[in-house]
Short mmCIF file of C-alpha atoms and ligand atoms in Angstrom, two decimals:
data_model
loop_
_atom_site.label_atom_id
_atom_site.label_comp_id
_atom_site.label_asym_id
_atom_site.label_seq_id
_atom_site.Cartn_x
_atom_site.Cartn_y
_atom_site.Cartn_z
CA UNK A 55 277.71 34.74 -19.30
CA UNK A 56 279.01 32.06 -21.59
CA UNK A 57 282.11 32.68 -23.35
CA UNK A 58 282.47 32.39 -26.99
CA UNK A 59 285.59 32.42 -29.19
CA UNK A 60 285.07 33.09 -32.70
CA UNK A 61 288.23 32.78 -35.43
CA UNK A 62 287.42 34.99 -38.47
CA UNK A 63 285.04 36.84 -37.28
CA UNK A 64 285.28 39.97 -40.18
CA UNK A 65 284.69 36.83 -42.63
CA UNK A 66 281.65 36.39 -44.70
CA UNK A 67 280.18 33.34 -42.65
CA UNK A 68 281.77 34.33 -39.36
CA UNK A 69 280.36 37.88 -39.52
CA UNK A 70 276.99 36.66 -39.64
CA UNK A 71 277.19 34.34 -36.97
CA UNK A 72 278.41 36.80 -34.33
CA UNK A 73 275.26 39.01 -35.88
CA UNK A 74 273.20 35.87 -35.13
CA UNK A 75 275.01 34.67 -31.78
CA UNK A 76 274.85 38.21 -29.92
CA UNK A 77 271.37 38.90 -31.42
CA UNK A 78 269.87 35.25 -29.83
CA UNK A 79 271.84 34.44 -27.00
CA UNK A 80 271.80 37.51 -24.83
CA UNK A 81 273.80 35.59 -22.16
CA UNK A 82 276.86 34.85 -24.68
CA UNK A 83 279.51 37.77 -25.17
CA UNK A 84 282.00 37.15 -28.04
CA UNK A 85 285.73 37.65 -28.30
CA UNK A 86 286.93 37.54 -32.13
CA UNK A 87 289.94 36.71 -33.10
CA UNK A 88 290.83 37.61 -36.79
CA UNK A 89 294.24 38.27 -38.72
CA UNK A 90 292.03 40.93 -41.32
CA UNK A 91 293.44 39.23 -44.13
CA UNK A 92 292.21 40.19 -47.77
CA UNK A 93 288.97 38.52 -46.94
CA UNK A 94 287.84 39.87 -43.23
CA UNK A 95 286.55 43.08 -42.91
CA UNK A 96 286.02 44.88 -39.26
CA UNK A 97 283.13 46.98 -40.90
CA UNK A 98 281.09 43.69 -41.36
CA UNK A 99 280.71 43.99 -37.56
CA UNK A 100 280.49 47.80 -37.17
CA UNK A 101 276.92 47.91 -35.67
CA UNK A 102 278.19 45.70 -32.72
CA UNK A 103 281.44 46.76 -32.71
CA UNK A 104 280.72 49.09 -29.32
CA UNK A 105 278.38 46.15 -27.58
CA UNK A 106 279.66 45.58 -23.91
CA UNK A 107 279.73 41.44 -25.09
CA UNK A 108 281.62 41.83 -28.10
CA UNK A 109 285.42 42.11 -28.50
CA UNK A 110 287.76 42.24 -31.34
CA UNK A 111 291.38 40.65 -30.86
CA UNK A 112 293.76 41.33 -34.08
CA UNK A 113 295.75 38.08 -34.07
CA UNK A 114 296.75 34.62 -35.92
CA UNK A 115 295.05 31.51 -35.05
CA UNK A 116 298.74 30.05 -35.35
CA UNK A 117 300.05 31.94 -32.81
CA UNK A 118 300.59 29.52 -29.71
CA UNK A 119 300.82 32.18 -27.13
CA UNK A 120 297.49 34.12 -27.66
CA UNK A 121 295.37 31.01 -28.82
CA UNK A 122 296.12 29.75 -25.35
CA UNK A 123 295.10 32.94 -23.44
CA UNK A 124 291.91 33.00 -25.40
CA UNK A 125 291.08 29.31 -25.16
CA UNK A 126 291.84 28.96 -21.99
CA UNK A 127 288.37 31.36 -21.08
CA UNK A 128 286.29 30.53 -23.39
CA UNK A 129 283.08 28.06 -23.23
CA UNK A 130 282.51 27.58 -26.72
CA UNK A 131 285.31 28.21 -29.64
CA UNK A 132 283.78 28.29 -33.43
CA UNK A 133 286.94 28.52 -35.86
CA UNK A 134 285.97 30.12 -39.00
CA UNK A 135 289.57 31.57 -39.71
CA UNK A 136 290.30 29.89 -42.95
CA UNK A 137 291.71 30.46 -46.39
CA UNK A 138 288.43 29.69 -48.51
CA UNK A 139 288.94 30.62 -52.37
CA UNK A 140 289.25 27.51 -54.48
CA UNK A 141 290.89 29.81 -57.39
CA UNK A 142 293.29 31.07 -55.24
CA UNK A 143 294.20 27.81 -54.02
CA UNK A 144 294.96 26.70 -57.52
CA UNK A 145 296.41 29.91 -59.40
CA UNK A 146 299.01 30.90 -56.43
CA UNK A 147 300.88 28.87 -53.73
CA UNK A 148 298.44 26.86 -51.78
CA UNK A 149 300.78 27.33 -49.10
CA UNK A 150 298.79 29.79 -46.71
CA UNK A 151 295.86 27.60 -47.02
CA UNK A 152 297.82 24.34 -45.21
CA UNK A 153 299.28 27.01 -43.06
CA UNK A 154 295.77 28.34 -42.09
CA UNK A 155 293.59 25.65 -42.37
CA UNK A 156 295.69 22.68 -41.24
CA UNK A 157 298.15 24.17 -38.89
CA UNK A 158 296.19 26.88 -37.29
CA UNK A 159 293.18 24.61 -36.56
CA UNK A 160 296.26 22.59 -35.01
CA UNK A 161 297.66 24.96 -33.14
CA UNK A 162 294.11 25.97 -31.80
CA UNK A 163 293.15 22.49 -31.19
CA UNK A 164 296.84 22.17 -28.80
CA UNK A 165 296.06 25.47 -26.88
CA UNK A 166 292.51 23.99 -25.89
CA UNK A 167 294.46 20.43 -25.32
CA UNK A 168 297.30 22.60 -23.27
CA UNK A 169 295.06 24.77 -20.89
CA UNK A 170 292.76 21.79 -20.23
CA UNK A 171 289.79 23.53 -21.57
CA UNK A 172 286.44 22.06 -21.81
CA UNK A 173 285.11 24.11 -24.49
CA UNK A 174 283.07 22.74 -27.52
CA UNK A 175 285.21 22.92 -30.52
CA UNK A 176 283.15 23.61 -33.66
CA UNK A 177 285.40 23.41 -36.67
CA UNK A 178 283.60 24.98 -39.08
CA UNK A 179 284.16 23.10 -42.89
CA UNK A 180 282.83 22.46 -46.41
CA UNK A 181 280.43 19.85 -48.10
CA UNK A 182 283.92 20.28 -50.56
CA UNK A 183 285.94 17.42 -49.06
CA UNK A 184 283.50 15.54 -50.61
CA UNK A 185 284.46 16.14 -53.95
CA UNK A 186 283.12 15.81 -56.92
CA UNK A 187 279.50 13.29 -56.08
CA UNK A 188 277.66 11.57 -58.87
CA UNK A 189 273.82 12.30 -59.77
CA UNK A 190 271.68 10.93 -57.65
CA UNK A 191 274.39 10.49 -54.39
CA UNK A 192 274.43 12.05 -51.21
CA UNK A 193 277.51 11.94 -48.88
CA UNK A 194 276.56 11.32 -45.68
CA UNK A 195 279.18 11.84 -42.99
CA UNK A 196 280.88 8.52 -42.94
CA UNK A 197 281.76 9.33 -46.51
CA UNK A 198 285.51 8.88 -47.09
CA UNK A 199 286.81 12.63 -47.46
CA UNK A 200 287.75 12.61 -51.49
CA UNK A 201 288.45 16.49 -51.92
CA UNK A 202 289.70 17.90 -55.47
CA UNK A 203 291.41 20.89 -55.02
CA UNK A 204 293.96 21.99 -52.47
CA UNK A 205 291.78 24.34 -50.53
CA UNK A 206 289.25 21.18 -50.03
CA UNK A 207 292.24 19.11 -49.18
CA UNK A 208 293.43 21.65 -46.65
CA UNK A 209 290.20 21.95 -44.92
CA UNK A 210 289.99 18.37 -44.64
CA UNK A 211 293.30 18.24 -43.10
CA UNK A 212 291.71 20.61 -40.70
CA UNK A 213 288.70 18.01 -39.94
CA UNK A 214 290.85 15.42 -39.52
CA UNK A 215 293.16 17.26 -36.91
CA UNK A 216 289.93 18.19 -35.00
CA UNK A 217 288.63 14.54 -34.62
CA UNK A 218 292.02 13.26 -33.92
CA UNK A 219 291.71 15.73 -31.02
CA UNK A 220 288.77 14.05 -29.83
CA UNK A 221 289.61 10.63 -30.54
CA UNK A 222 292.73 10.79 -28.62
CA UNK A 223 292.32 13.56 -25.66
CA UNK A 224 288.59 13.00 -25.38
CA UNK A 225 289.04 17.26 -26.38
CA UNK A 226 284.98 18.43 -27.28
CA UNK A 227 284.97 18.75 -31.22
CA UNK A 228 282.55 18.85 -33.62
CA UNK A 229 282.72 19.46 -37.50
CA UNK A 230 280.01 20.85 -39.21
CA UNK A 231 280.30 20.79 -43.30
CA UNK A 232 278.07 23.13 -45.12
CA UNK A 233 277.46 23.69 -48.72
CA UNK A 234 277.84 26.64 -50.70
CA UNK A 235 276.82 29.88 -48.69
CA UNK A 236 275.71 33.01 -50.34
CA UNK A 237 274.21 36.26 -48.26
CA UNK A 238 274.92 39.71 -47.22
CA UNK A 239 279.27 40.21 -46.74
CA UNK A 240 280.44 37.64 -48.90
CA UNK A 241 283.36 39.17 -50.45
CA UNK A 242 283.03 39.54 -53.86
CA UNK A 243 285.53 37.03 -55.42
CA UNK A 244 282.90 33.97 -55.00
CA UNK A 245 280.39 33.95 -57.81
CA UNK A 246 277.27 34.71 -56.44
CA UNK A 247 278.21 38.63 -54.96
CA UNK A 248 281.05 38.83 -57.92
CA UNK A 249 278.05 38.37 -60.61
CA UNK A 250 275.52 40.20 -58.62
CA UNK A 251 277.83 42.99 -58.54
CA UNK A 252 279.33 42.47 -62.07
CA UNK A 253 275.81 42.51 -63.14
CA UNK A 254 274.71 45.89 -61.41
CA UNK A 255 277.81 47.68 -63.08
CA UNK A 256 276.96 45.74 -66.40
CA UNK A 257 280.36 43.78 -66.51
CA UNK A 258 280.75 40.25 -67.66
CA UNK A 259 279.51 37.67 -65.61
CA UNK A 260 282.70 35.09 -66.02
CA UNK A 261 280.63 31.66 -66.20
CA UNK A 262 283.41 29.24 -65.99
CA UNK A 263 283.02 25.42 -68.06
CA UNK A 264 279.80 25.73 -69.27
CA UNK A 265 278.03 26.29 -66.19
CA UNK A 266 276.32 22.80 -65.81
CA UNK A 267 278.10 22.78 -62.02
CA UNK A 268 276.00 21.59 -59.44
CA UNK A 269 276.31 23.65 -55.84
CA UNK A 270 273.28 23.63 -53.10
CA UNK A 271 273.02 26.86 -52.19
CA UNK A 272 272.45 27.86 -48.60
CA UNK A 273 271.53 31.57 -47.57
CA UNK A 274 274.23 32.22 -44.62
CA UNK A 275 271.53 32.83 -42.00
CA UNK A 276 270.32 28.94 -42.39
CA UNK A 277 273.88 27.41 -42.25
CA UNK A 278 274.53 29.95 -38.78
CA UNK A 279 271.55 28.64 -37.11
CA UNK A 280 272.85 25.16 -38.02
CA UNK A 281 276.02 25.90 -36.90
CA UNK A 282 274.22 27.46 -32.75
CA UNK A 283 272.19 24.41 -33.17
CA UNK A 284 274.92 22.22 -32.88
CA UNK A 285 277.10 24.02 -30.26
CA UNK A 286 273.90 23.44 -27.90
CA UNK A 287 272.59 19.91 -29.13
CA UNK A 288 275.78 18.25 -31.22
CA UNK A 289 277.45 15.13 -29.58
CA UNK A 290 280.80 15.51 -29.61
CA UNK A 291 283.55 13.46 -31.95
CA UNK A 292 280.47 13.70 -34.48
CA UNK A 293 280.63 15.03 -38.22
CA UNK A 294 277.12 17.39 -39.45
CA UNK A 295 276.75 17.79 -42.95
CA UNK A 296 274.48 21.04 -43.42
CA UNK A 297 272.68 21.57 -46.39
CA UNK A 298 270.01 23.38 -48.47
CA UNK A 299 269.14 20.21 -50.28
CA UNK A 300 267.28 22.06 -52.99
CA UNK A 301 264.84 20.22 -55.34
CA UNK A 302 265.58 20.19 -58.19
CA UNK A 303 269.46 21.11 -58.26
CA UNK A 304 270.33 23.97 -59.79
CA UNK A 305 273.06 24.72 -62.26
CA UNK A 306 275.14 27.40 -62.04
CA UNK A 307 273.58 28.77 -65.52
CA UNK A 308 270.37 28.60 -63.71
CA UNK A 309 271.76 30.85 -60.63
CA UNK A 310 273.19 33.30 -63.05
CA UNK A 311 269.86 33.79 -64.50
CA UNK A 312 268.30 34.05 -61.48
CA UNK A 313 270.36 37.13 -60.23
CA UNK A 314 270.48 38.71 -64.13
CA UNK A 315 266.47 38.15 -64.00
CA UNK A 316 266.17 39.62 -60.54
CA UNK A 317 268.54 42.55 -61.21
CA UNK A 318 266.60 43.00 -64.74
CA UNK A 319 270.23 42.67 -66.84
CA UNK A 320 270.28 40.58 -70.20
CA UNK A 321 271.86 37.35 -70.12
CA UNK A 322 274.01 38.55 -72.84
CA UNK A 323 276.20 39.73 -69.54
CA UNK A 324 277.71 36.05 -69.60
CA UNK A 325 281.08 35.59 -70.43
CA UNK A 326 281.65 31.93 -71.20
CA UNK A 327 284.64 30.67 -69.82
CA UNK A 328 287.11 26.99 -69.86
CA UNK A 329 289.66 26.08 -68.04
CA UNK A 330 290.12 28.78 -65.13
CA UNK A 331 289.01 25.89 -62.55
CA UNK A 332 291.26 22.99 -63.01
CA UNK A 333 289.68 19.70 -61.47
CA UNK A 334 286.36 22.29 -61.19
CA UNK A 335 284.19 19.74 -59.75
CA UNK A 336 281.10 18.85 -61.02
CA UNK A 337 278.41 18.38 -58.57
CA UNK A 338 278.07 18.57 -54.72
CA UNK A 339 275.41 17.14 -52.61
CA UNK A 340 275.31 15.70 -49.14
CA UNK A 341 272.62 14.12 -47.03
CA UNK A 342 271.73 16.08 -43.98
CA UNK A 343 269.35 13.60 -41.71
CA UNK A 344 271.61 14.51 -38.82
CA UNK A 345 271.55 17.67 -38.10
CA UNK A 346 267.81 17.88 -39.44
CA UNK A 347 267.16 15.17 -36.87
CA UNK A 348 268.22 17.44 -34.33
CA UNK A 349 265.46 19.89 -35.37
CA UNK A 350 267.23 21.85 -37.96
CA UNK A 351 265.91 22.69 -41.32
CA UNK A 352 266.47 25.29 -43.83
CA UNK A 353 263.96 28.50 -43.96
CA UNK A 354 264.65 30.37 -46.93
CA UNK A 355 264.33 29.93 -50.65
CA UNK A 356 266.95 30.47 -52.99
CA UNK A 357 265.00 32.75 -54.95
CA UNK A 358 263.80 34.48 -51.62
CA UNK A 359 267.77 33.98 -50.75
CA UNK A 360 268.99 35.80 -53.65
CA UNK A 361 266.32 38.38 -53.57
CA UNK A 362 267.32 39.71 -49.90
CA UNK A 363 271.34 39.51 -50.98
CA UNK A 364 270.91 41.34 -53.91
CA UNK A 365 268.82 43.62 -52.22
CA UNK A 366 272.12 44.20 -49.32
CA UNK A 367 274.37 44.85 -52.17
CA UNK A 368 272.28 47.20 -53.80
CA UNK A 369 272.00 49.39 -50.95
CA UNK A 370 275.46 48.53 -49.74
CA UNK A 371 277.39 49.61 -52.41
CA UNK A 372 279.86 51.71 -49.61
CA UNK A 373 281.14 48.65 -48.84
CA UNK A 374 281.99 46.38 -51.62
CA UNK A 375 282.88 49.42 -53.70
CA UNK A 376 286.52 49.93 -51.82
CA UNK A 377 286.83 46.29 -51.92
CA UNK A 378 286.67 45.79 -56.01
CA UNK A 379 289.44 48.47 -56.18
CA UNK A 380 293.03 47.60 -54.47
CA UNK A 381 294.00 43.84 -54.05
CA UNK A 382 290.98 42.90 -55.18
CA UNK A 383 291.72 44.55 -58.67
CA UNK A 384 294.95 42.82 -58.78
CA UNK A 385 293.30 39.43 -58.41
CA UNK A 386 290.61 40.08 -60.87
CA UNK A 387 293.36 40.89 -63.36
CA UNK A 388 295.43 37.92 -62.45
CA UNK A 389 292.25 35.68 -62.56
CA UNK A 390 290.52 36.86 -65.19
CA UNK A 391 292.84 38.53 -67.43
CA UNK A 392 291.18 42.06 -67.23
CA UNK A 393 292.47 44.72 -65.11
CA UNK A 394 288.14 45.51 -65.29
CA UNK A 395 286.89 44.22 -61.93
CA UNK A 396 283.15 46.53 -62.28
P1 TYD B 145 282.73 29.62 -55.81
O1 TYD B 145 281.82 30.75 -55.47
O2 TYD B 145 284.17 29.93 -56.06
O3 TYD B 145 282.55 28.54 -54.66
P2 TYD B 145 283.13 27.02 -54.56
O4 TYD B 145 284.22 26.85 -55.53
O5 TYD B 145 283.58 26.95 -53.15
O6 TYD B 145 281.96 26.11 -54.86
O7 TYD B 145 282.20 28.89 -57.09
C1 TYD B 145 280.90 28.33 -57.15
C2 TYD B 145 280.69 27.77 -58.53
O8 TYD B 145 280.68 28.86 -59.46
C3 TYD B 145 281.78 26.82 -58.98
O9 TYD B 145 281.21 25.75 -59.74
C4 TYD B 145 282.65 27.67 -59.88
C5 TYD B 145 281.67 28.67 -60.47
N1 TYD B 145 282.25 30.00 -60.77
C6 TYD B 145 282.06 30.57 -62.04
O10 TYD B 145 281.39 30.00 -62.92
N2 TYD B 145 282.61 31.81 -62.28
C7 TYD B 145 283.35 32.47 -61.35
O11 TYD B 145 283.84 33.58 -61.66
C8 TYD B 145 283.53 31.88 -60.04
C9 TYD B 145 284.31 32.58 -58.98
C10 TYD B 145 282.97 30.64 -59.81
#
């Protein structure tokens, strides 16, 4: 049975690819280690939460002592724990996302380096280090890391730590660095389940800057398969970019109207927006010939995408329905200057 560690499991992205992992490798068995911040939710993984090869450990990735009893079993590890909302990262202290992204991947990194582990190490990051590309670029993976705000800049600190690990102990790393996800359990602060949800309870859709922006979406399920791909067929000390590379790029305008078109709302939903994204970069886009050389590619549409996660949040209003009350509320306010979160 091979061993798997996963770090954020109840996350959006790390939910689905324990879904994935335990539905396609029947000879892996999971252990998930998640703190259940704001963002992870145990119910994501309620229909597995009884299997025989899945196990949920309540615990910090910074912790020294339990990253090294985990690590020290495990065959593959696939951190996911992260702080991920750009907003949050600008609005409030950025401090929890160093703490999280740089230090815990760290700290995770030591315990494999202490216990002399030879897992893989997938650190699991964002096309966002990037930052902000011009029309007609792609970043490839020797592009110089250039990230805007301080949640890109702490998940590149995180990158970096991981291939220092490599480069120096030889330790088995790989980072992966997607674009924007969207899919079934994203919580609903990122824009594509906050407007699909907004839109169902006819709230504003808060369309920040014009919506020109430039993201290439990737439905969750594409970027997971990416991400097994590599822990069977990735060399270590290498970067992956992972992306939908959709033709043509679409605007953030254009995704909005996509999910009030699908949903049958009236754009008149749209709440224009400036200035709640300081440094809100303009365009992503990177080129993925590396991991597509290795036989990956993506399989579903955006519109196809979109259709199926609307679809989940339609019929799964029990569970983003306790989430837009609480914290949740209390960030909307904050963010958006309404105490009205849908
Ligand atoms: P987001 O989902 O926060 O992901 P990221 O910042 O990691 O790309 O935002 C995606 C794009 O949508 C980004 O250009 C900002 C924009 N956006 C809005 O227009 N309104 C919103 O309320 C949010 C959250 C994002």
């Amino acid at each position: 049975m091979r061993r798997v560690l996963v770090t954020g499991g109840c996350g959006f992205i790390g939910s689905n690819f324990i879904h994935l992992l335990l539905a396609e490798e029947p000879d892996s068995a999971v252990i998930n280690l998640d703190l259940l911040t704001y963002a992870g939710n145990p119910r994501n993984l309620e229909e597995i939460a009884d299997s025989p090869r899945y196990r949920f450990v309540h615990g910090d990735i910074r912790d020294p002592v339990q990253a090294e009893e985990l690590v020290g079993d495990a065959d593959w590890i696939v951190n996911f724990a992260a702080e991920t909302h750009v907003d949050r990262s600008t609005k409030e202290s950025a401090g929890d996302f160093i703490r999280t992204n740089v230090f815990g991947t760290y700290v995770l990194l030591d315990a494999v380096r202490g216990t002399n582990s030879r897992a893989r190490f997938l650190q699991v990051g964002t096309d966002e280090v990037y930052g902000d590309i011009p029309l007609g670029v792609y970043a490839d993976e020797s592009a110089l890391p250039r990230p805007t705000s301080p949640y890109a800049a702490s998940k590149a600190g995180g990158d970096e730590q991981a291939l220092s690990f490599y480069r120096t102990f030889g330790t088995d790393v790989m980072v992966s660095r997607c674009t924007n996800n969207y899919g079934p359990y994203q919580y609903p602060e990122k824009v594509v389940p906050l407007f699909v949800t907004n839109a169902m309870e006819d709230e504003p859709l808060p369309l920040y800057d014009g919506g020109t922006q430039v993201r290439d979406w990737l439905f969750v399920e594409d970027h997971c398969r990416a991400l097994l791909l590599l822990l069977h067929e990735g060399r270590s000390g290498e970067v992956y970019n992972v992306g939908a590379n959709q033709q043509p790029e679409v605007t953030n305008a254009e995704v909005t109207r996509l999910i009030l078109r699908a949903l049958g709302k009236p754009e008149s939903l749209i709440r224009p927006v400036e200035g709640l994204r300081p440094g809100h970069d303009q365009r992503y886009a990177v080129d993925c010939q590396k991991i597509r050389a290795l036989g990956w590619e993506p399989t579903v549409d955006l519109e196809v995408g979109l259709e199926r996660t609307i679809r989940w949040y339609q019929e799964k209003r029990d569970w983003w329905e306790p989430i837009k009350s609480g914290e949740y509320r209390e960030y909307y306010r904050r963010q958006y200057g309404s105490g009205e979160a849908g």
